[in-house]
PDB file of N, CA and C in Angstrom:
ATOM      1  N   MET A   1       0.885  -1.338   0.003  1.00 51.00           N
ATOM      2  CA  MET A   1       0.086  -0.018   0.011  1.00 51.00           C
ATOM      3  C   MET A   1       0.990   1.211   0.061  1.00 51.00           C
ATOM      4  N   ASP A   2       0.440   2.249  -0.898  1.00 60.00           N
ATOM      5  CA  ASP A   2       1.450   3.550  -0.768  1.00 60.00           C
ATOM      6  C   ASP A   2       0.924   4.484   0.051  1.00 60.00           C
ATOM      7  N   CYS A   3       1.634   4.548   1.359  1.00 66.00           N
ATOM      8  CA  CYS A   3       1.189   5.396   2.206  1.00 66.00           C
ATOM      9  C   CYS A   3       1.445   6.877   2.007  1.00 66.00           C
ATOM     10  N   GLN A   4       2.572   7.265   1.102  1.00 70.00           N
ATOM     11  CA  GLN A   4       2.678   8.475   0.686  1.00 70.00           C
ATOM     12  C   GLN A   4       1.510   9.038  -0.174  1.00 70.00           C
ATOM     13  N   ASN A   5       0.983   8.105  -0.986  1.00 72.00           N
ATOM     14  CA  ASN A   5      -0.169   8.614  -1.654  1.00 72.00           C
ATOM     15  C   ASN A   5      -1.350   8.998  -0.839  1.00 72.00           C
ATOM     16  N   ILE A   6      -1.597   8.122   0.316  1.00 74.00           N
ATOM     17  CA  ILE A   6      -2.498   8.173   1.252  1.00 74.00           C
ATOM     18  C   ILE A   6      -2.364   9.556   2.171  1.00 74.00           C
ATOM     19  N   ILE A   7      -1.330   9.846   2.264  1.00 74.00           N
ATOM     20  CA  ILE A   7      -0.969  11.181   3.201  1.00 74.00           C
ATOM     21  C   ILE A   7      -1.241  12.275   2.236  1.00 74.00           C
ATOM     22  N   ARG A   8      -1.093  12.298   1.035  1.00 77.00           N
ATOM     23  CA  ARG A   8      -1.366  13.293   0.019  1.00 77.00           C
ATOM     24  C   ARG A   8      -2.673  13.590   0.090  1.00 77.00           C
ATOM     25  N   VAL A   9      -3.514  12.559  -0.218  1.00 77.00           N
ATOM     26  CA  VAL A   9      -5.105  12.654  -0.155  1.00 77.00           C
ATOM     27  C   VAL A   9      -5.450  13.244   1.156  1.00 77.00           C
ATOM     28  N   LEU A  10      -4.977  12.848   2.436  1.00 78.00           N
ATOM     29  CA  LEU A  10      -5.308  13.185   3.650  1.00 78.00           C
ATOM     30  C   LEU A  10      -5.133  14.902   3.509  1.00 78.00           C
ATOM     31  N   ARG A  11      -3.988  15.119   3.382  1.00 78.00           N
ATOM     32  CA  ARG A  11      -3.637  16.821   3.485  1.00 78.00           C
ATOM     33  C   ARG A  11      -4.673  17.425   2.439  1.00 78.00           C
ATOM     34  N   HIS A  12      -4.857  16.802   1.255  1.00 77.00           N
ATOM     35  CA  HIS A  12      -6.031  17.422   0.442  1.00 77.00           C
ATOM     36  C   HIS A  12      -7.266  17.576   0.880  1.00 77.00           C
ATOM     37  N   LYS A  13      -7.717  16.632   1.775  1.00 81.00           N
ATOM     38  CA  LYS A  13      -8.988  16.617   2.450  1.00 81.00           C
ATOM     39  C   LYS A  13      -9.018  17.280   3.880  1.00 81.00           C
ATOM     40  N   ASP A  14      -8.035  18.238   3.872  1.00 85.00           N
ATOM     41  CA  ASP A  14      -7.885  19.090   5.058  1.00 85.00           C
ATOM     42  C   ASP A  14      -7.809  18.369   6.651  1.00 85.00           C
ATOM     43  N   PHE A  15      -6.999  17.279   6.467  1.00 90.00           N
ATOM     44  CA  PHE A  15      -6.591  16.645   7.888  1.00 90.00           C
ATOM     45  C   PHE A  15      -5.478  17.281   8.268  1.00 90.00           C
ATOM     46  N   ILE A  16      -5.234  17.303   9.606  1.00 92.00           N
ATOM     47  CA  ILE A  16      -4.218  18.029  10.217  1.00 92.00           C
ATOM     48  C   ILE A  16      -3.109  16.958  10.871  1.00 92.00           C
ATOM     49  N   LYS A  17      -1.875  17.125  10.417  1.00 93.00           N
ATOM     50  CA  LYS A  17      -1.047  16.168  11.227  1.00 93.00           C
ATOM     51  C   LYS A  17      -0.817  16.561  12.632  1.00 93.00           C
ATOM     52  N   VAL A  18      -0.875  15.841  13.493  1.00 92.00           N
ATOM     53  CA  VAL A  18      -0.960  15.831  14.844  1.00 92.00           C
ATOM     54  C   VAL A  18       0.328  15.193  15.581  1.00 92.00           C
ATOM     55  N   ASP A  19       0.813  16.004  16.600  1.00 89.00           N
ATOM     56  CA  ASP A  19       2.059  15.388  17.126  1.00 89.00           C
ATOM     57  C   ASP A  19       1.701  14.186  18.019  1.00 89.00           C
ATOM     58  N   ASN A  20       2.512  13.205  18.025  1.00 90.00           N
ATOM     59  CA  ASN A  20       2.331  11.926  18.880  1.00 90.00           C
ATOM     60  C   ASN A  20       3.154  11.930  19.989  1.00 90.00           C
ATOM     61  N   ASN A  21       2.716  12.537  21.139  1.00 87.00           N
ATOM     62  CA  ASN A  21       3.526  12.705  22.386  1.00 87.00           C
ATOM     63  C   ASN A  21       2.972  12.180  23.689  1.00 87.00           C
ATOM     64  N   GLY A  22       2.096  11.243  23.321  1.00 81.00           N
ATOM     65  CA  GLY A  22       1.455  10.536  24.390  1.00 81.00           C
ATOM     66  C   GLY A  22       1.711   9.168  24.357  1.00 81.00           C
ATOM     67  N   ILE A  23       0.900   8.141  25.401  1.00 81.00           N
ATOM     68  CA  ILE A  23       1.095   6.949  25.001  1.00 81.00           C
ATOM     69  C   ILE A  23      -0.007   6.202  24.448  1.00 81.00           C
ATOM     70  N   CYS A  24      -0.879   6.954  23.950  1.00 84.00           N
ATOM     71  CA  CYS A  24      -2.132   6.222  23.191  1.00 84.00           C
ATOM     72  C   CYS A  24      -1.858   5.550  22.022  1.00 84.00           C
ATOM     73  N   PHE A  25      -0.819   5.980  21.225  1.00 86.00           N
ATOM     74  CA  PHE A  25      -0.617   5.681  19.911  1.00 86.00           C
ATOM     75  C   PHE A  25       0.892   5.056  19.866  1.00 86.00           C
ATOM     76  N   GLU A  26       1.291   4.237  19.278  1.00 85.00           N
ATOM     77  CA  GLU A  26       2.553   3.565  19.110  1.00 85.00           C
ATOM     78  C   GLU A  26       3.610   4.770  18.797  1.00 85.00           C
ATOM     79  N   ASN A  27       4.678   4.665  19.455  1.00 84.00           N
ATOM     80  CA  ASN A  27       6.050   5.362  19.436  1.00 84.00           C
ATOM     81  C   ASN A  27       6.330   5.405  17.852  1.00 84.00           C
ATOM     82  N   GLY A  28       6.332   6.567  17.355  1.00 83.00           N
ATOM     83  CA  GLY A  28       6.812   6.776  15.848  1.00 83.00           C
ATOM     84  C   GLY A  28       5.672   6.870  14.862  1.00 83.00           C
ATOM     85  N   ALA A  29       4.614   6.659  15.314  1.00 88.00           N
ATOM     86  CA  ALA A  29       3.313   6.684  14.534  1.00 88.00           C
ATOM     87  C   ALA A  29       3.024   8.091  14.249  1.00 88.00           C
ATOM     88  N   THR A  30       2.495   8.486  12.944  1.00 89.00           N
ATOM     89  CA  THR A  30       2.023   9.500  12.594  1.00 89.00           C
ATOM     90  C   THR A  30       0.700   9.809  12.438  1.00 89.00           C
ATOM     91  N   ILE A  31       0.112  10.793  13.129  1.00 92.00           N
ATOM     92  CA  ILE A  31      -1.333  11.010  13.293  1.00 92.00           C
ATOM     93  C   ILE A  31      -1.959  12.107  12.324  1.00 92.00           C
ATOM     94  N   TYR A  32      -2.858  11.767  11.469  1.00 93.00           N
ATOM     95  CA  TYR A  32      -3.778  12.908  10.911  1.00 93.00           C
ATOM     96  C   TYR A  32      -5.137  12.635  11.369  1.00 93.00           C
ATOM     97  N   ALA A  33      -5.712  14.090  11.745  1.00 93.00           N
ATOM     98  CA  ALA A  33      -6.934  14.095  12.335  1.00 93.00           C
ATOM     99  C   ALA A  33      -7.758  15.217  11.624  1.00 93.00           C
ATOM    100  N   LYS A  34      -9.115  14.943  11.716  1.00 92.00           N
ATOM    101  CA  LYS A  34     -10.157  15.801  11.094  1.00 92.00           C
ATOM    102  C   LYS A  34     -11.347  15.763  12.180  1.00 92.00           C
ATOM    103  N   GLU A  35     -11.994  16.922  12.561  1.00 94.00           N
ATOM    104  CA  GLU A  35     -12.937  17.141  13.418  1.00 94.00           C
ATOM    105  C   GLU A  35     -14.264  16.870  12.435  1.00 94.00           C
ATOM    106  N   ILE A  36     -15.005  15.798  12.847  1.00 92.00           N
ATOM    107  CA  ILE A  36     -16.260  15.339  11.833  1.00 92.00           C
ATOM    108  C   ILE A  36     -17.666  15.999  12.578  1.00 92.00           C
ATOM    109  N   LYS A  37     -17.574  16.113  13.832  1.00 92.00           N
ATOM    110  CA  LYS A  37     -18.761  16.568  14.557  1.00 92.00           C
ATOM    111  C   LYS A  37     -17.843  17.236  15.921  1.00 92.00           C
ATOM    112  N   ASN A  38     -18.708  17.789  16.925  1.00 95.00           N
ATOM    113  CA  ASN A  38     -18.199  18.335  17.996  1.00 95.00           C
ATOM    114  C   ASN A  38     -17.451  17.419  18.933  1.00 95.00           C
ATOM    115  N   ASN A  39     -16.146  17.598  18.784  1.00 95.00           N
ATOM    116  CA  ASN A  39     -15.236  16.799  19.588  1.00 95.00           C
ATOM    117  C   ASN A  39     -15.100  15.352  19.018  1.00 95.00           C
ATOM    118  N   ILE A  40     -15.816  15.016  17.867  1.00 96.00           N
ATOM    119  CA  ILE A  40     -15.673  13.844  17.235  1.00 96.00           C
ATOM    120  C   ILE A  40     -14.582  13.736  16.171  1.00 96.00           C
ATOM    121  N   PHE A  41     -13.702  12.845  16.198  1.00 95.00           N
ATOM    122  CA  PHE A  41     -12.678  12.940  15.150  1.00 95.00           C
ATOM    123  C   PHE A  41     -12.395  11.819  14.422  1.00 95.00           C
ATOM    124  N   LEU A  42     -12.068  12.017  13.164  1.00 92.00           N
ATOM    125  CA  LEU A  42     -11.812  10.806  12.028  1.00 92.00           C
ATOM    126  C   LEU A  42     -10.077  10.964  12.260  1.00 92.00           C
ATOM    127  N   LEU A  43      -9.539   9.894  12.687  1.00 92.00           N
ATOM    128  CA  LEU A  43      -7.991   9.793  12.645  1.00 92.00           C
ATOM    129  C   LEU A  43      -7.552   8.683  11.838  1.00 92.00           C
ATOM    130  N   PHE A  44      -6.356   8.906  11.017  1.00 90.00           N
ATOM    131  CA  PHE A  44      -5.732   7.967  10.507  1.00 90.00           C
ATOM    132  C   PHE A  44      -4.385   7.878  11.121  1.00 90.00           C
ATOM    133  N   VAL A  45      -3.885   6.972  11.631  1.00 90.00           N
ATOM    134  CA  VAL A  45      -2.739   6.538  12.363  1.00 90.00           C
ATOM    135  C   VAL A  45      -1.737   5.526  11.459  1.00 90.00           C
ATOM    136  N   ILE A  46      -0.663   6.293  11.100  1.00 87.00           N
ATOM    137  CA  ILE A  46       0.132   5.470  10.098  1.00 87.00           C
ATOM    138  C   ILE A  46       1.289   5.023  10.927  1.00 87.00           C
ATOM    139  N   LEU A  47       1.276   3.615  11.019  1.00 82.00           N
ATOM    140  CA  LEU A  47       2.433   3.026  11.753  1.00 82.00           C
ATOM    141  C   LEU A  47       3.523   2.519  10.768  1.00 82.00           C
ATOM    142  N   LYS A  48       4.771   2.721  10.878  1.00 73.00           N
ATOM    143  CA  LYS A  48       5.838   2.465  10.041  1.00 73.00           C
ATOM    144  C   LYS A  48       6.688   1.108  10.788  1.00 73.00           C
ATOM    145  N   ASP A  49       6.841   0.092  10.387  1.00 67.00           N
ATOM    146  CA  ASP A  49       7.581  -1.012  10.864  1.00 67.00           C
ATOM    147  C   ASP A  49       8.506  -1.403   9.652  1.00 67.00           C
ATOM    148  N   ILE A  50       9.670  -1.926   9.955  1.00 50.00           N
ATOM    149  CA  ILE A  50      10.562  -2.358   9.132  1.00 50.00           C
ATOM    150  C   ILE A  50       9.835  -3.410   8.061  1.00 50.00           C
ATOM    151  N   GLU A  51       9.009  -4.172   8.441  1.00 56.00           N
ATOM    152  CA  GLU A  51       8.388  -5.106   7.433  1.00 56.00           C
ATOM    153  C   GLU A  51       7.066  -4.873   6.858  1.00 56.00           C
ATOM    154  N   ILE A  52       6.315  -4.024   7.511  1.00 59.00           N
ATOM    155  CA  ILE A  52       4.830  -3.609   7.189  1.00 59.00           C
ATOM    156  C   ILE A  52       4.709  -2.241   7.329  1.00 59.00           C
ATOM    157  N   GLU A  53       3.603  -1.754   6.481  1.00 68.00           N
ATOM    158  CA  GLU A  53       3.156  -0.326   6.584  1.00 68.00           C
ATOM    159  C   GLU A  53       1.599  -0.748   7.053  1.00 68.00           C
ATOM    160  N   ASN A  54       1.151  -0.171   7.960  1.00 81.00           N
ATOM    161  CA  ASN A  54      -0.358  -0.273   8.558  1.00 81.00           C
ATOM    162  C   ASN A  54      -1.004   1.074   8.902  1.00 81.00           C
ATOM    163  N   ILE A  55      -2.127   1.175   8.566  1.00 85.00           N
ATOM    164  CA  ILE A  55      -2.820   2.363   8.793  1.00 85.00           C
ATOM    165  C   ILE A  55      -4.101   1.933   9.569  1.00 85.00           C
ATOM    166  N   GLN A  56      -4.104   2.793  10.925  1.00 88.00           N
ATOM    167  CA  GLN A  56      -5.206   2.548  11.666  1.00 88.00           C
ATOM    168  C   GLN A  56      -6.244   3.796  11.567  1.00 88.00           C
ATOM    169  N   ALA A  57      -7.643   3.511  11.218  1.00 88.00           N
ATOM    170  CA  ALA A  57      -8.459   4.369  10.904  1.00 88.00           C
ATOM    171  C   ALA A  57      -9.590   4.318  12.120  1.00 88.00           C
ATOM    172  N   LEU A  58      -9.723   5.595  12.920  1.00 91.00           N
ATOM    173  CA  LEU A  58     -10.547   5.626  14.059  1.00 91.00           C
ATOM    174  C   LEU A  58     -11.648   6.643  13.992  1.00 91.00           C
ATOM    175  N   ILE A  59     -12.676   6.260  14.386  1.00 93.00           N
ATOM    176  CA  ILE A  59     -13.708   7.613  14.725  1.00 93.00           C
ATOM    177  C   ILE A  59     -13.487   7.653  16.417  1.00 93.00           C
ATOM    178  N   ALA A  60     -13.330   8.658  16.944  1.00 96.00           N
ATOM    179  CA  ALA A  60     -13.119   8.693  18.218  1.00 96.00           C
ATOM    180  C   ALA A  60     -13.430  10.030  18.981  1.00 96.00           C
ATOM    181  N   HIS A  61     -13.929  10.004  20.226  1.00 97.00           N
ATOM    182  CA  HIS A  61     -14.528  11.071  20.736  1.00 97.00           C
ATOM    183  C   HIS A  61     -13.132  11.819  21.808  1.00 97.00           C
ATOM    184  N   PHE A  62     -12.643  12.760  21.574  1.00 96.00           N
ATOM    185  CA  PHE A  62     -11.518  13.500  22.571  1.00 96.00           C
ATOM    186  C   PHE A  62     -12.214  14.605  22.974  1.00 96.00           C
ATOM    187  N   ASP A  63     -11.578  15.200  24.317  1.00 94.00           N
ATOM    188  CA  ASP A  63     -12.122  16.369  25.084  1.00 94.00           C
ATOM    189  C   ASP A  63     -11.801  17.528  24.140  1.00 94.00           C
ATOM    190  N   SER A  64     -10.742  17.472  23.368  1.00 94.00           N
ATOM    191  CA  SER A  64     -10.566  18.502  22.530  1.00 94.00           C
ATOM    192  C   SER A  64      -9.537  18.218  21.337  1.00 94.00           C
ATOM    193  N   PHE A  65      -9.374  19.064  20.270  1.00 94.00           N
ATOM    194  CA  PHE A  65      -8.246  18.514  19.434  1.00 94.00           C
ATOM    195  C   PHE A  65      -6.846  18.409  19.844  1.00 94.00           C
ATOM    196  N   SER A  66      -6.555  19.364  20.817  1.00 93.00           N
ATOM    197  CA  SER A  66      -5.301  19.201  21.367  1.00 93.00           C
ATOM    198  C   SER A  66      -4.872  18.278  22.158  1.00 93.00           C
ATOM    199  N   SER A  67      -5.968  17.362  22.553  1.00 93.00           N
ATOM    200  CA  SER A  67      -5.564  16.122  23.424  1.00 93.00           C
ATOM    201  C   SER A  67      -5.267  15.039  22.597  1.00 93.00           C
ATOM    202  N   ILE A  68      -5.489  15.047  21.257  1.00 94.00           N
ATOM    203  CA  ILE A  68      -5.093  13.901  20.442  1.00 94.00           C
ATOM    204  C   ILE A  68      -3.513  13.715  20.312  1.00 94.00           C
ATOM    205  N   GLY A  69      -3.179  12.756  20.529  1.00 90.00           N
ATOM    206  CA  GLY A  69      -1.711  12.340  20.478  1.00 90.00           C
ATOM    207  C   GLY A  69      -1.173  12.590  21.874  1.00 90.00           C
ATOM    208  N   LEU A  70      -1.757  13.025  22.879  1.00 91.00           N
ATOM    209  CA  LEU A  70      -1.424  13.138  24.230  1.00 91.00           C
ATOM    210  C   LEU A  70      -2.163  12.204  25.121  1.00 91.00           C
ATOM    211  N   LYS A  71      -3.491  12.255  24.929  1.00 91.00           N
ATOM    212  CA  LYS A  71      -4.185  11.471  25.923  1.00 91.00           C
ATOM    213  C   LYS A  71      -4.994  10.398  25.229  1.00 91.00           C
ATOM    214  N   GLU A  72      -5.538   9.247  25.881  1.00 92.00           N
ATOM    215  CA  GLU A  72      -6.470   8.355  25.424  1.00 92.00           C
ATOM    216  C   GLU A  72      -7.835   8.954  24.900  1.00 92.00           C
ATOM    217  N   PRO A  73      -8.495   8.490  24.027  1.00 94.00           N
ATOM    218  CA  PRO A  73      -9.716   9.004  23.593  1.00 94.00           C
ATOM    219  C   PRO A  73     -10.701   8.684  24.645  1.00 94.00           C
ATOM    220  N   GLU A  74     -11.869   9.546  24.831  1.00 95.00           N
ATOM    221  CA  GLU A  74     -12.820   9.371  25.698  1.00 95.00           C
ATOM    222  C   GLU A  74     -13.616   7.954  25.433  1.00 95.00           C
ATOM    223  N   GLN A  75     -13.747   7.749  24.068  1.00 96.00           N
ATOM    224  CA  GLN A  75     -14.523   6.742  23.403  1.00 96.00           C
ATOM    225  C   GLN A  75     -14.098   6.566  22.033  1.00 96.00           C
ATOM    226  N   ILE A  76     -13.787   5.355  21.615  1.00 95.00           N
ATOM    227  CA  ILE A  76     -13.685   4.966  20.383  1.00 95.00           C
ATOM    228  C   ILE A  76     -14.913   4.202  19.950  1.00 95.00           C
ATOM    229  N   MET A  77     -15.706   4.863  18.588  1.00 94.00           N
ATOM    230  CA  MET A  77     -16.777   4.653  18.094  1.00 94.00           C
ATOM    231  C   MET A  77     -16.414   3.762  16.950  1.00 94.00           C
ATOM    232  N   PHE A  78     -15.298   3.647  16.198  1.00 89.00           N
ATOM    233  CA  PHE A  78     -15.071   2.959  15.174  1.00 89.00           C
ATOM    234  C   PHE A  78     -13.778   2.773  14.958  1.00 89.00           C
ATOM    235  N   TYR A  79     -13.149   1.719  14.742  1.00 90.00           N
ATOM    236  CA  TYR A  79     -11.714   1.238  14.608  1.00 90.00           C
ATOM    237  C   TYR A  79     -11.536   0.176  13.486  1.00 90.00           C
ATOM    238  N   LEU A  80     -10.621   0.422  12.561  1.00 85.00           N
ATOM    239  CA  LEU A  80     -10.140  -0.387  11.557  1.00 85.00           C
ATOM    240  C   LEU A  80      -8.851  -0.447  11.088  1.00 85.00           C
ATOM    241  N   SER A  81      -8.213  -1.361  10.892  1.00 86.00           N
ATOM    242  CA  SER A  81      -6.740  -1.683  10.705  1.00 86.00           C
ATOM    243  C   SER A  81      -6.773  -1.937   9.238  1.00 86.00           C
ATOM    244  N   ILE A  82      -6.103  -0.954   8.525  1.00 82.00           N
ATOM    245  CA  ILE A  82      -6.113  -1.037   7.050  1.00 82.00           C
ATOM    246  C   ILE A  82      -4.636  -1.535   6.422  1.00 82.00           C
ATOM    247  N   LYS A  83      -4.703  -2.701   6.191  1.00 78.00           N
ATOM    248  CA  LYS A  83      -3.404  -3.382   5.565  1.00 78.00           C
ATOM    249  C   LYS A  83      -3.563  -3.556   4.225  1.00 78.00           C
ATOM    250  N   ASP A  84      -4.536  -3.517   3.490  1.00 76.00           N
ATOM    251  CA  ASP A  84      -4.518  -3.596   1.979  1.00 76.00           C
ATOM    252  C   ASP A  84      -5.616  -2.846   1.455  1.00 76.00           C
ATOM    253  N   LYS A  85      -5.795  -2.929   0.132  1.00 75.00           N
ATOM    254  CA  LYS A  85      -6.629  -2.150  -0.440  1.00 75.00           C
ATOM    255  C   LYS A  85      -8.134  -2.435  -0.151  1.00 75.00           C
ATOM    256  N   ASP A  86      -8.422  -3.736  -0.008  1.00 81.00           N
ATOM    257  CA  ASP A  86      -9.781  -4.183   0.363  1.00 81.00           C
ATOM    258  C   ASP A  86     -10.485  -3.675   1.705  1.00 81.00           C
ATOM    259  N   ASP A  87      -9.509  -3.370   2.648  1.00 78.00           N
ATOM    260  CA  ASP A  87      -9.639  -2.614   3.806  1.00 78.00           C
ATOM    261  C   ASP A  87      -9.987  -1.320   3.629  1.00 78.00           C
ATOM    262  N   LEU A  88      -9.205  -0.664   2.914  1.00 74.00           N
ATOM    263  CA  LEU A  88      -9.555   0.673   2.376  1.00 74.00           C
ATOM    264  C   LEU A  88     -10.907   0.899   1.876  1.00 74.00           C
ATOM    265  N   HIS A  89     -11.336  -0.001   0.886  1.00 75.00           N
ATOM    266  CA  HIS A  89     -12.475  -0.083   0.365  1.00 75.00           C
ATOM    267  C   HIS A  89     -13.630  -0.143   1.294  1.00 75.00           C
ATOM    268  N   TYR A  90     -13.502  -1.206   2.172  1.00 75.00           N
ATOM    269  CA  TYR A  90     -14.288  -1.405   3.328  1.00 75.00           C
ATOM    270  C   TYR A  90     -14.751  -0.092   4.064  1.00 75.00           C
ATOM    271  N   PHE A  91     -13.489   0.756   4.417  1.00 71.00           N
ATOM    272  CA  PHE A  91     -13.826   1.811   5.088  1.00 71.00           C
ATOM    273  C   PHE A  91     -14.314   3.097   4.392  1.00 71.00           C
ATOM    274  N   GLU A  92     -14.025   3.018   3.131  1.00 71.00           N
ATOM    275  CA  GLU A  92     -14.691   4.246   2.267  1.00 71.00           C
ATOM    276  C   GLU A  92     -16.429   3.867   2.118  1.00 71.00           C
ATOM    277  N   GLN A  93     -16.771   2.594   2.084  1.00 72.00           N
ATOM    278  CA  GLN A  93     -18.138   2.133   1.993  1.00 72.00           C
ATOM    279  C   GLN A  93     -18.754   2.651   3.321  1.00 72.00           C
ATOM    280  N   TYR A  94     -18.158   2.438   4.536  1.00 67.00           N
ATOM    281  CA  TYR A  94     -18.671   2.677   5.695  1.00 67.00           C
ATOM    282  C   TYR A  94     -18.866   4.009   6.072  1.00 67.00           C
ATOM    283  N   LEU A  95     -17.963   4.923   5.509  1.00 64.00           N
ATOM    284  CA  LEU A  95     -18.006   6.512   5.639  1.00 64.00           C
ATOM    285  C   LEU A  95     -19.366   6.989   4.836  1.00 64.00           C
ATOM    286  N   LYS A  96     -19.253   6.331   3.522  1.00 66.00           N
ATOM    287  CA  LYS A  96     -20.563   6.767   2.726  1.00 66.00           C
ATOM    288  C   LYS A  96     -21.964   6.289   3.479  1.00 66.00           C
ATOM    289  N   ALA A  97     -21.994   5.182   3.961  1.00 63.00           N
ATOM    290  CA  ALA A  97     -23.225   4.776   4.730  1.00 63.00           C
ATOM    291  C   ALA A  97     -23.417   5.716   5.859  1.00 63.00           C
ATOM    292  N   ALA A  98     -22.315   5.984   6.673  1.00 57.00           N
ATOM    293  CA  ALA A  98     -22.460   6.677   7.865  1.00 57.00           C
ATOM    294  C   ALA A  98     -22.902   8.260   7.606  1.00 57.00           C
ATOM    295  N   HIS A  99     -22.602   8.648   6.383  1.00 56.00           N
ATOM    296  CA  HIS A  99     -22.683  10.128   6.089  1.00 56.00           C
ATOM    297  C   HIS A  99     -24.241  10.269   5.530  1.00 56.00           C
ATOM    298  N   ASN A 100     -24.807   9.201   4.909  1.00 54.00           N
ATOM    299  CA  ASN A 100     -26.111   9.504   4.470  1.00 54.00           C
ATOM    300  C   ASN A 100     -27.246   9.526   5.547  1.00 54.00           C
TER     301      ASN A 100
END
C-alpha cells in the first residue's frame, strides 16, 4: 500500500498532522486528524515498521483537538486496521453509509 499517496489525499481533504507525544499511539506513529462533529474526530494513524506499513482508522471522541496524540480518547466509536486495498474500500463504504 502506498502510504505517501494516502498522506497526500489526507492533506488535500484538510486533515491536520498531529504530534504524537502521548502513550495512546505507538511510538513513531504519524497521526492525521479531522473533526467531523463536535469533539468527534476521524483519525488515520500510520504505523511504520521495518516489515509492514499499517494504517489504523478511528472515529473517536476526545475532549479537544489538542488532546489527540497526548491522551487516550474518551470513546472509540469505530476502529479499522487497514493493511490492504480491500480494507480501505470497506472503510470508504462505511463512511458513505454513515454520511447518508
